[in-house]
Coordinates of N, CA and C in Angstrom, one line a residue:
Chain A
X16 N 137.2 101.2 125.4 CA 137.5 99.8 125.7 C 137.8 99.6 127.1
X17 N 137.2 98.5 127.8 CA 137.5 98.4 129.1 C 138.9 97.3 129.0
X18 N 139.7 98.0 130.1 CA 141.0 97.0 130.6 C 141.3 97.4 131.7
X19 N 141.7 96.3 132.4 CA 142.3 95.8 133.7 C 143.8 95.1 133.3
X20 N 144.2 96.3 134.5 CA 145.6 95.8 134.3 C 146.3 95.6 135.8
X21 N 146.9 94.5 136.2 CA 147.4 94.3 137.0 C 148.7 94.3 137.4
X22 N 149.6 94.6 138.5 CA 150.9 95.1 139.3 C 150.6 94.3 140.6
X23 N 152.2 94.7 140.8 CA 152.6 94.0 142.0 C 152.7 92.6 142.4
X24 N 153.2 92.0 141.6 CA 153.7 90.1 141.5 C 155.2 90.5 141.7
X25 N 155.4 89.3 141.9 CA 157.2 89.4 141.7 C 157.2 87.9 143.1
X26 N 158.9 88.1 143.6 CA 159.6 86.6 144.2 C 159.4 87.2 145.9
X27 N 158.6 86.3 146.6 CA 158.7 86.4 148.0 C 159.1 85.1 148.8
X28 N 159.5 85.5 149.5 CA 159.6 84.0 150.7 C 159.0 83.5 151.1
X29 N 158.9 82.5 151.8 CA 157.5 81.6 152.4 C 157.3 82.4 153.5
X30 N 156.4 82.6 153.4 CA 155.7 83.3 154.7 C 155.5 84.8 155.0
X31 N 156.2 85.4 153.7 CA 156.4 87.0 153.3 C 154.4 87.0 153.1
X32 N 154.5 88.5 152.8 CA 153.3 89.1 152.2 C 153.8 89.7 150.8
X33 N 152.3 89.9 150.2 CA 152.3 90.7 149.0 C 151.2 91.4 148.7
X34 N 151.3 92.8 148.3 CA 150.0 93.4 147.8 C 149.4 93.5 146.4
X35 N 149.0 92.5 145.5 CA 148.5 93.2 144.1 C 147.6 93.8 143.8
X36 N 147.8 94.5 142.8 CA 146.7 95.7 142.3 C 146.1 95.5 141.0
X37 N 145.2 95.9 140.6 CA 144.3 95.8 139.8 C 143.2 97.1 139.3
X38 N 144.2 97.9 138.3 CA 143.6 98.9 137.8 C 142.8 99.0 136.8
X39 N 141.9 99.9 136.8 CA 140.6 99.4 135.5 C 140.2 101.0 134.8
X40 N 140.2 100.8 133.5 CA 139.8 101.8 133.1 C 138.8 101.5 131.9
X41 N 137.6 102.3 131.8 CA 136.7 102.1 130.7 C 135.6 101.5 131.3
X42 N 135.7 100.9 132.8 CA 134.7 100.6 133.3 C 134.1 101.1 134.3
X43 N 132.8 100.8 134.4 CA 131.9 101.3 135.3 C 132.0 100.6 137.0
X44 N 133.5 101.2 137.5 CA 134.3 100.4 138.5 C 133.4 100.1 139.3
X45 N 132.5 101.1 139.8 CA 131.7 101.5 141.4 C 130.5 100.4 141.1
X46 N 129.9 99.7 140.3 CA 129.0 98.8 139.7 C 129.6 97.4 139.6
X47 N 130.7 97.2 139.8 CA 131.4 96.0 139.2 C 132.1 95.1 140.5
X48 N 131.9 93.8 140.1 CA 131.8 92.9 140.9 C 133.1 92.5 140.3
X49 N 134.2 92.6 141.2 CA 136.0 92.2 141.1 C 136.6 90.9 141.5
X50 N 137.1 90.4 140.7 CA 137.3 89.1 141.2 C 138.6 88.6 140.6
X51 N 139.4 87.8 141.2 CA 140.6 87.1 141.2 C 140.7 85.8 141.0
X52 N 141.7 85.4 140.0 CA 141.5 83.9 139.6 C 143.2 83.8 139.5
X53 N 143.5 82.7 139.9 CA 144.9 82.6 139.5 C 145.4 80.9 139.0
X54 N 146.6 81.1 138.3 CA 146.7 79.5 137.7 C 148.4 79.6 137.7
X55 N 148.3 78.4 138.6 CA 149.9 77.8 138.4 C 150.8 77.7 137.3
X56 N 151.9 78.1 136.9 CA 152.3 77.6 135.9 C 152.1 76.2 135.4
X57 N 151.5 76.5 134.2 CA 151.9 74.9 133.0 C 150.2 73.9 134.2
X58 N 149.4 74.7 134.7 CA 148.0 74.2 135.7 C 147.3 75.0 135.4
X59 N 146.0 74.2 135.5 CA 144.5 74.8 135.6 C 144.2 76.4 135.9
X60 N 142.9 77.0 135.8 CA 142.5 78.5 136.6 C 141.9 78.0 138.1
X61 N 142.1 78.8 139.0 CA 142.0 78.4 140.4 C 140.6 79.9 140.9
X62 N 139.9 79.7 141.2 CA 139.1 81.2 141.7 C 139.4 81.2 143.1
X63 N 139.8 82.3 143.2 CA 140.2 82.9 144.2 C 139.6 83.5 145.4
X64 N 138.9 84.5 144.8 CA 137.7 85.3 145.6 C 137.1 86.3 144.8
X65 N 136.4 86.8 145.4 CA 135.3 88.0 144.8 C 134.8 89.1 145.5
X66 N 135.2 90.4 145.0 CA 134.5 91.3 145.9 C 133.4 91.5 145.3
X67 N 132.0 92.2 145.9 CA 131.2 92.7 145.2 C 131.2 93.9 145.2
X68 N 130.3 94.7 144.8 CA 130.2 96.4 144.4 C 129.6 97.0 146.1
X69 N 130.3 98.0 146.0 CA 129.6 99.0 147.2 C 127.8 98.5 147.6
X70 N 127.5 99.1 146.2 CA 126.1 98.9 146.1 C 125.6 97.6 146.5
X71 N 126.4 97.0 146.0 CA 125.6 95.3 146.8 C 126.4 94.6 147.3
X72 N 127.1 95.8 148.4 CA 127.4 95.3 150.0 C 128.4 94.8 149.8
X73 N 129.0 95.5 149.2 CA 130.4 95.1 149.2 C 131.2 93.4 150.1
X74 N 130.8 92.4 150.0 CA 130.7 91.1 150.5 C 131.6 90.8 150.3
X75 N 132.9 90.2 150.5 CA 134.0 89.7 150.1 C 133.9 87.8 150.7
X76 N 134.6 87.0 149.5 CA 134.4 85.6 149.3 C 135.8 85.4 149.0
X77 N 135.5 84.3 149.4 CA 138.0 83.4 149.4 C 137.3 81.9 149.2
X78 N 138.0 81.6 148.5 CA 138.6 80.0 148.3 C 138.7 79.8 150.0
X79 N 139.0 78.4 150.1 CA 139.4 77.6 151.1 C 140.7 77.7 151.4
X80 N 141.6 77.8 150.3 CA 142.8 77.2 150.7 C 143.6 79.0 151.0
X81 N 142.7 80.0 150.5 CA 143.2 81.4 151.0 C 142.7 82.1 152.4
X82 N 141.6 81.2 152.5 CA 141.2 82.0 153.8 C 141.8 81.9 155.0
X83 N 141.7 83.4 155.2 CA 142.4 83.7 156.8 C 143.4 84.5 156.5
X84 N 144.2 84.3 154.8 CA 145.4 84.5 154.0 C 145.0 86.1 153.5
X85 N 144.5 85.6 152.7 CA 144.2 86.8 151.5 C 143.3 87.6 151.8
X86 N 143.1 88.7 151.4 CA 141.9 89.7 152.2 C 141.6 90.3 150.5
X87 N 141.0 90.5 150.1 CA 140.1 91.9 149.1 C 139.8 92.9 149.1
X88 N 139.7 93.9 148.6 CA 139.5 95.3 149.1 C 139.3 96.1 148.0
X89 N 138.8 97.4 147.9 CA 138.6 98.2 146.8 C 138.2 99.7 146.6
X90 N 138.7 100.3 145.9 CA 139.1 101.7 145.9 C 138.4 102.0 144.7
X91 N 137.0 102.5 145.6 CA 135.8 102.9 143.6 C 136.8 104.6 143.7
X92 N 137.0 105.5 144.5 CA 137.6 106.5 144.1 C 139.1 106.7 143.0
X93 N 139.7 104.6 143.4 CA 141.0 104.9 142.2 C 140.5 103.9 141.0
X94 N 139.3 103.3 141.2 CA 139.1 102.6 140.0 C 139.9 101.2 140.5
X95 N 140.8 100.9 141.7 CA 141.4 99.8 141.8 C 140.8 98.6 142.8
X96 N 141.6 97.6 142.4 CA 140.9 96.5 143.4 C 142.5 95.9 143.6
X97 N 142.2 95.1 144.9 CA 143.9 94.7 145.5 C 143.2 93.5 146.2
X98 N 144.7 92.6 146.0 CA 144.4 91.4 147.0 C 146.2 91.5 147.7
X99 N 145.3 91.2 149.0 CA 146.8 91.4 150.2 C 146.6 89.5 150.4
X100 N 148.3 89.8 150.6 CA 148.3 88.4 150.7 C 149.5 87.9 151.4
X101 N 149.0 87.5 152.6 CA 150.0 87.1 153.7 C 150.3 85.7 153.8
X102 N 151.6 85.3 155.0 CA 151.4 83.9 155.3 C 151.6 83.2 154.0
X103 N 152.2 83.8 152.8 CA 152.6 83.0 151.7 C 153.3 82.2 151.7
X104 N 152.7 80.6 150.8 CA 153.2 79.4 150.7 C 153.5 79.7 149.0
X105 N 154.3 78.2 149.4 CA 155.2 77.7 147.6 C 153.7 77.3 146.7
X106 N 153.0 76.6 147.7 CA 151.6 76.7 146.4 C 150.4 77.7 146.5
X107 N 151.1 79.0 146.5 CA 150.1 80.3 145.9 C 151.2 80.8 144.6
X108 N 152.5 80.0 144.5 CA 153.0 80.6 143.0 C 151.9 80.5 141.7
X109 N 151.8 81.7 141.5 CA 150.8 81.5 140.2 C 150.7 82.8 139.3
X110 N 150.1 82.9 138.4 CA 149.9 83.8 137.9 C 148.7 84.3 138.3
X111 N 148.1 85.5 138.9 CA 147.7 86.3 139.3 C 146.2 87.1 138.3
X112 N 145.5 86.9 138.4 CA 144.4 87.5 137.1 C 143.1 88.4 138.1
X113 N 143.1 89.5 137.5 CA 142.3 90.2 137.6 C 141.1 89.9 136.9
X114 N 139.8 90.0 136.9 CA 138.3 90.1 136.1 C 137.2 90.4 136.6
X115 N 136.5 90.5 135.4 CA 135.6 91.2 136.2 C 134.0 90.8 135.8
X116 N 133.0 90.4 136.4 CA 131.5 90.0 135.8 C 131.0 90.5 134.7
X117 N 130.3 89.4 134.1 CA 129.9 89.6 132.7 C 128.3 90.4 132.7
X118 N 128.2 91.5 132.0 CA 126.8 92.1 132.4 C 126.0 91.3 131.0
X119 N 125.2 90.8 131.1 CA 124.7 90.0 129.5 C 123.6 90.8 129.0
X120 N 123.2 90.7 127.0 CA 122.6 91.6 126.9 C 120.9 91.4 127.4
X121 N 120.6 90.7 127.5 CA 119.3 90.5 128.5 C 119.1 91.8 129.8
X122 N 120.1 92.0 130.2 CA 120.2 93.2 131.4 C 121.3 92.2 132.9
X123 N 121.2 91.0 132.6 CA 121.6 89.5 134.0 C 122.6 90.2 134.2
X124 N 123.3 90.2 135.1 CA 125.0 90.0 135.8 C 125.6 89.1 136.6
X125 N 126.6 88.6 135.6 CA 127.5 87.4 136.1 C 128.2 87.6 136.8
X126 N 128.3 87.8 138.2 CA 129.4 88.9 138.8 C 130.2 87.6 139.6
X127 N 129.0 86.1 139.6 CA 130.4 84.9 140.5 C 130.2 83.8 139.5
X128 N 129.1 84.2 137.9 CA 129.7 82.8 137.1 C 130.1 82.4 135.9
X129 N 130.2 84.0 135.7 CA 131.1 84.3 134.4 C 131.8 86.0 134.1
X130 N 132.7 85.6 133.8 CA 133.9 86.5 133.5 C 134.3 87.2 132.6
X131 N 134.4 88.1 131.7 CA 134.3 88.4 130.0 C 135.7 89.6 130.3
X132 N 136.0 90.8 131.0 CA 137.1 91.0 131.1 C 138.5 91.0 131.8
X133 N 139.2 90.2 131.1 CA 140.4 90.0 132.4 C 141.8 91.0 132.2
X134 N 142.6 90.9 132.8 CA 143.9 91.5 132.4 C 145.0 90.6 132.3
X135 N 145.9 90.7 131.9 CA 147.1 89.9 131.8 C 148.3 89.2 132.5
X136 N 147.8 89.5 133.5 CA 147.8 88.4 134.7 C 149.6 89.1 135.6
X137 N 149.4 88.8 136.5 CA 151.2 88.8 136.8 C 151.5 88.1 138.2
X138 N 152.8 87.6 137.9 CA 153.2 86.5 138.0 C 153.7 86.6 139.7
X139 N 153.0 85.6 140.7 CA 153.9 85.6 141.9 C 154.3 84.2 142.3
X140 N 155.5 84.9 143.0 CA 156.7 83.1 142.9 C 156.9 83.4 144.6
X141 N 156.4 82.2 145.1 CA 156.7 82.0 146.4 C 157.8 80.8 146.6
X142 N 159.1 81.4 147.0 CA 160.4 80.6 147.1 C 161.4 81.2 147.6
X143 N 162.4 79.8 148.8 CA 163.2 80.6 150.0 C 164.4 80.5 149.0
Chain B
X27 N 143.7 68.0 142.2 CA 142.8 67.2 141.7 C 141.8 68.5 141.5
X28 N 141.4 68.9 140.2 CA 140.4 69.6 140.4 C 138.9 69.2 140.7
X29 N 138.0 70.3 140.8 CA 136.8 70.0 141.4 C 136.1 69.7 140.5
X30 N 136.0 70.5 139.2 CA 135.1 69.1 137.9 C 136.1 68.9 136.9
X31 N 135.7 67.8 136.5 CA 136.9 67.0 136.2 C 136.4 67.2 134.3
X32 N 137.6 67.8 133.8 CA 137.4 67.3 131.9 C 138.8 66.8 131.6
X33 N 138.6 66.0 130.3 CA 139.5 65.4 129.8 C 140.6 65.9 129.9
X34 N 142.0 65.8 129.9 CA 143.4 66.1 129.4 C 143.3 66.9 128.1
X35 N 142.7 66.1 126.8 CA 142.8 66.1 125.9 C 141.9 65.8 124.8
X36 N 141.8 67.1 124.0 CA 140.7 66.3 122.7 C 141.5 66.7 121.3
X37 N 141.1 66.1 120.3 CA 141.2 66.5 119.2 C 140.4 66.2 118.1
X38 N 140.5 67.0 116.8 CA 139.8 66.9 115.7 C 140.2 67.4 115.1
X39 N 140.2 67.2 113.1 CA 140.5 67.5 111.9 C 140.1 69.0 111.6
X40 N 140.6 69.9 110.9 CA 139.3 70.9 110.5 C 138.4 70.5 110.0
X41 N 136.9 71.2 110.6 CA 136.2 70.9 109.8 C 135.2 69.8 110.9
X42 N 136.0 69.0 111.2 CA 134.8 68.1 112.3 C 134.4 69.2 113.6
X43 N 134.0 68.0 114.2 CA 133.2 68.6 115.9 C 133.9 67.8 116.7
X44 N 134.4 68.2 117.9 CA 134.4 67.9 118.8 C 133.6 68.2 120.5
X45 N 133.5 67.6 121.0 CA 132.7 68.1 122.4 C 133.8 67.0 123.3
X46 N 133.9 68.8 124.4 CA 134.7 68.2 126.0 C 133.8 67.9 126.8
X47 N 134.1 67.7 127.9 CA 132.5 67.1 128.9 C 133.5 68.3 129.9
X48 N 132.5 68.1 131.0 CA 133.0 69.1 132.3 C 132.2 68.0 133.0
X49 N 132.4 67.4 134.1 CA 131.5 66.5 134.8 C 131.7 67.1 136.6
X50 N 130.7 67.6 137.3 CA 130.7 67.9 138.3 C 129.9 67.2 139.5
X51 N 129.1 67.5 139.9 CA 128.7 67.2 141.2 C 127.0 67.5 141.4
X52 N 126.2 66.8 141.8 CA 124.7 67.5 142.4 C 125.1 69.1 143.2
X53 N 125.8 69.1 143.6 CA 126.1 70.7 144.5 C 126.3 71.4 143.5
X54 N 126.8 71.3 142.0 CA 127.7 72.4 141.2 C 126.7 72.5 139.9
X55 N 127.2 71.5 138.7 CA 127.0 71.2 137.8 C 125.4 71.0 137.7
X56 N 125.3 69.9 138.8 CA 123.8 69.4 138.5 C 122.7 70.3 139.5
X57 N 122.7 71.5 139.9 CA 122.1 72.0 140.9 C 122.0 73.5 140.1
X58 N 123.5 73.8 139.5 CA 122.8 75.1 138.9 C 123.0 75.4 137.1
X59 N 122.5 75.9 137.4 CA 122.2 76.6 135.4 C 123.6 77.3 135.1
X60 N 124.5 77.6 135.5 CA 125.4 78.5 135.6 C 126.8 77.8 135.5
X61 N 127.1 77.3 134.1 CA 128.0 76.8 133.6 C 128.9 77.9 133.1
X62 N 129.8 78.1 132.9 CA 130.8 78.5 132.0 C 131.9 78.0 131.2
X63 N 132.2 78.3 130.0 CA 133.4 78.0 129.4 C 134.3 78.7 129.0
X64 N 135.6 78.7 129.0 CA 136.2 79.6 128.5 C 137.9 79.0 127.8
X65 N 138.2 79.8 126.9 CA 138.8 79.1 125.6 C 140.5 80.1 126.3
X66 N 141.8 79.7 126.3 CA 142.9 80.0 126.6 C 144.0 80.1 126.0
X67 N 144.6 80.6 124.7 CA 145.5 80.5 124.0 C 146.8 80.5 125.1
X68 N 148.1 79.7 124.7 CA 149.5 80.1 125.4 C 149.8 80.9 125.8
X69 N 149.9 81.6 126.9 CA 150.3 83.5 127.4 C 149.5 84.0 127.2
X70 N 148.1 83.9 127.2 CA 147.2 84.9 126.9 C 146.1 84.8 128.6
X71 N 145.3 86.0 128.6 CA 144.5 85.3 129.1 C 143.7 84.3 129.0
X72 N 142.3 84.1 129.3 CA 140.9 83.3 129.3 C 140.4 84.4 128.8
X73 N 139.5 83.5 128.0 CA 138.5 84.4 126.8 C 137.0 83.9 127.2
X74 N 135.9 84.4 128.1 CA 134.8 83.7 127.9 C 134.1 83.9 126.9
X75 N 133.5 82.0 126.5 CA 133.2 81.4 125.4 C 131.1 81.0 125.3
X76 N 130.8 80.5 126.9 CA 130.0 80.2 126.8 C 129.5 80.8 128.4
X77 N 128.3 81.1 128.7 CA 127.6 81.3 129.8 C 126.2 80.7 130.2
X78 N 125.7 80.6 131.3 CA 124.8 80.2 131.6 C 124.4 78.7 130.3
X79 N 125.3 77.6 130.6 CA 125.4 76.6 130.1 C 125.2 76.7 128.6
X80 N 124.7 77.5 127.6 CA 124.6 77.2 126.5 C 124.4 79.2 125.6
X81 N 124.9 79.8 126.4 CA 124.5 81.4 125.5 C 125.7 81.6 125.7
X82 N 125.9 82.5 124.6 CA 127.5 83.1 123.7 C 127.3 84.7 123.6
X83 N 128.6 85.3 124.5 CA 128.9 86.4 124.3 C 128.7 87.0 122.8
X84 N 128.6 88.4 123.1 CA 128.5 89.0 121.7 C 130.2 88.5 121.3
X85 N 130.1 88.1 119.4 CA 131.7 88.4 119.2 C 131.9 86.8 119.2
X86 N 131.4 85.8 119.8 CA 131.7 84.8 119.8 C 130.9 83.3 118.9
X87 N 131.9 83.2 118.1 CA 131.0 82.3 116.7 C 130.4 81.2 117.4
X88 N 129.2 81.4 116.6 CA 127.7 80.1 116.5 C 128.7 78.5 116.2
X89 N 130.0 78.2 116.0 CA 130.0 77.1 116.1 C 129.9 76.7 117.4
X90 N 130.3 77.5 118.3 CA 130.5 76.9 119.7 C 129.4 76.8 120.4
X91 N 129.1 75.6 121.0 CA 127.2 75.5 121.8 C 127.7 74.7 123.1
X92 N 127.1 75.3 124.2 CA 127.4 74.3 125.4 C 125.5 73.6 125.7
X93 N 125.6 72.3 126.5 CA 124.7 71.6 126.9 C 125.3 71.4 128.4
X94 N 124.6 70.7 128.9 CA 124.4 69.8 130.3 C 123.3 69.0 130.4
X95 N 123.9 68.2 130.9 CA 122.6 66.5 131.4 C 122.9 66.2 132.6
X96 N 122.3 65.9 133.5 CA 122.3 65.5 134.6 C 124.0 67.0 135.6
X97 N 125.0 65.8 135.8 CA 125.8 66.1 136.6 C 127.0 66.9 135.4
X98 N 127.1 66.7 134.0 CA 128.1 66.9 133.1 C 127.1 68.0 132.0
X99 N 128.4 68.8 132.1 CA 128.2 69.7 130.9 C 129.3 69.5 129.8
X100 N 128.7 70.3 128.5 CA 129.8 69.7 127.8 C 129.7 70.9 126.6
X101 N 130.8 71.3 126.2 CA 131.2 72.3 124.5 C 131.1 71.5 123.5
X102 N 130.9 71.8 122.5 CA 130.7 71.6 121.4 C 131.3 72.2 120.1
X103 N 132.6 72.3 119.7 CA 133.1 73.1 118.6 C 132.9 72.6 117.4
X104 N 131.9 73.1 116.2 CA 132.0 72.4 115.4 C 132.6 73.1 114.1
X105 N 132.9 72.5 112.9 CA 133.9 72.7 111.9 C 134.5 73.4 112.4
X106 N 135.6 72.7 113.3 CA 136.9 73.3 113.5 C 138.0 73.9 112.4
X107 N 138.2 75.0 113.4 CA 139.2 76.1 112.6 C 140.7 75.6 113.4
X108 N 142.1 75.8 112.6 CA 142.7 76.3 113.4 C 142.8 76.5 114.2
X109 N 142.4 77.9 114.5 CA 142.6 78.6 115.7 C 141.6 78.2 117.2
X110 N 141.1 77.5 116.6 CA 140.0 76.6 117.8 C 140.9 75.9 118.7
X111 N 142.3 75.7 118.2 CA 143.2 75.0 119.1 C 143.8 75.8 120.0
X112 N 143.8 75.4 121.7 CA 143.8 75.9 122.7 C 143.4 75.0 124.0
X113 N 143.8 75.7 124.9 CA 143.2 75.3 126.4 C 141.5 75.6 126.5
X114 N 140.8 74.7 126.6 CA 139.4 74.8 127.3 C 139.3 74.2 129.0
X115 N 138.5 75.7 129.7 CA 138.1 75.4 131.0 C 136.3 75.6 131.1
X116 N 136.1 74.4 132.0 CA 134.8 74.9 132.1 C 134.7 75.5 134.0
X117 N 133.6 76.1 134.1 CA 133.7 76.7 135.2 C 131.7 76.6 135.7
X118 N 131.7 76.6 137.4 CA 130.6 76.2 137.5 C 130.5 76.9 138.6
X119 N 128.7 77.7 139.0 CA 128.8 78.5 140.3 C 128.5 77.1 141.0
X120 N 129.2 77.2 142.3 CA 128.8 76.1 143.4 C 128.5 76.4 144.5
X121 N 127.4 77.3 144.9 CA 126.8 77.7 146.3 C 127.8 78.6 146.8
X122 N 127.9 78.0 147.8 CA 128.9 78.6 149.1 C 130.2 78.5 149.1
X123 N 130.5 77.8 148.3 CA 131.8 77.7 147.3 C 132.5 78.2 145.6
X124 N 131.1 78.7 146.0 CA 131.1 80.3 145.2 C 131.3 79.6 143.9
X125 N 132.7 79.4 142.8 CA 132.7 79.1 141.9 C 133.8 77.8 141.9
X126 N 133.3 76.8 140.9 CA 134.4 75.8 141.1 C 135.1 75.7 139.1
X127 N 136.2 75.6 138.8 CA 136.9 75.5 137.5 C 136.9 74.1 137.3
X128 N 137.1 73.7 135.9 CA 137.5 71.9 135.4 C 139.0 71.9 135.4
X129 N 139.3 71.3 135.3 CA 141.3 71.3 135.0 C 141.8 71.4 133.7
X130 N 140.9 71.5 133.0 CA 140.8 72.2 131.7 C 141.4 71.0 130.6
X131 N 141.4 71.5 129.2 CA 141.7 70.1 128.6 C 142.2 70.8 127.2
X132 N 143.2 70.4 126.5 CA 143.7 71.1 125.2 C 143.4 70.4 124.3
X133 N 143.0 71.2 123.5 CA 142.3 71.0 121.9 C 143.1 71.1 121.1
X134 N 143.6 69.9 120.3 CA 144.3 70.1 119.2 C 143.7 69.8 118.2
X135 N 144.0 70.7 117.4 CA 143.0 71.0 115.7 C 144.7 70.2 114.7
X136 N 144.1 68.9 114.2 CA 145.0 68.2 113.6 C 145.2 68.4 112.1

């Protein structure tokens, strides 16, 4: 069974950093296109960014309102993927979601337009 | 304000159909094939529902069918269950803006 499980949320100040992680097991990490979605409490899913796989160039993508902010990154030797995240404002409190591209049985890969495994999200609260 | 816009709100009896719209843009919706939907219980994650505007994961029941016309895509739940009740988001690849979400809309099974 593949699962992604996410760490490192919790209460920072405006303007602090944070690093979260996103560990995966069951999946074929080094192939997999990582991606971040996050949703405000009691609000919408927001996409965040996307890394892609080694193999196809590892390209990293941000939202608008994270760029410059947030960086992507990834570790095929720990199976993990991380988003650093600096310069934090009151509106990046959100819940935090790891996932990952949907391979379909055709052979396709959804790696920026659909999603099939996520993890359970954890929670960052930006407040002085 | 999100970037494609669906209803607040839908509802239906068990047993009927309902359809949410996702209405987006020539850049998003109406430009690419690459719709998604995905269904949200309270505290849970997102479950994707629908891909590439109208195909269903393995695991995921033949009531649910997505379309698109022009700029608007739309789900389709029909003989609603119970458990059909939830948050629906639709989601859309948008170029260079990579991926854009709806603001999603709750389904209450009455």
């Amino acid at each position: 069974e593949v699962q992604l499980v996410e760490s490192g949320g919790g209460l920072v100040k405006p303007g602090g950093s944070l690093r979260l992680s996103c560990a995966s097991s069951g999946l074929a990490f080094s192939n997999a296109w990582m991606i971040w979605v996050r949703q405000p409490p009691g609000k919408g899913l927001e996409w965040v960014g996307r890394i892609k796989s080694n193999s196809g160039g590892g390209t990293t993508d941000r939202a608008e309102p994270v760029k410059g902010r947030f960086t992507l990154s990834r570790d095929d030797s720990k199976n993990t993927f991380y988003l650093e995240m600096n310069s934090l404002k009151t509106e990046d409190t959100a819940i935090y979601y790891c996932t990952t591209g949907y391979s379909d049985s055709s052979g396709g890969y959804h790696g920026d337009d659909a999603f099939d495994v996520w993890g359970q999200g954890t929670m960052v609260t930006v407040s002085s | 304000q999100s970037a494609l816009t669906q209803p607040p709100s839908a509802s239906g009896s068990p047993g009927q159909s309902v359809t949410i719209s996702c209405t987006g843009t020539s850049s998003d919706v109406g430009n690419y094939n690459y719709v998604s939907w995905y269904q949200q219980h309270p505290g849970k994650a997102p479950k994707l529902m629908i891909y590439e505007v109208n195909k269903r994961p393995s695991g995921v029941p033949d009531r649910f069918s997505g379309s698109k016309s022009g700029n608007t895509a739309s789900l389709t739940v029909s003989g609603l269950q119970d458990e059909d009740g939830a948050d629906y988001y639709c989601s859309s690849y948008a170029g260079s803006k990579i991926l854009l979400f709806g603001g999603g809309t709750k389904l209450t099974v009455l």
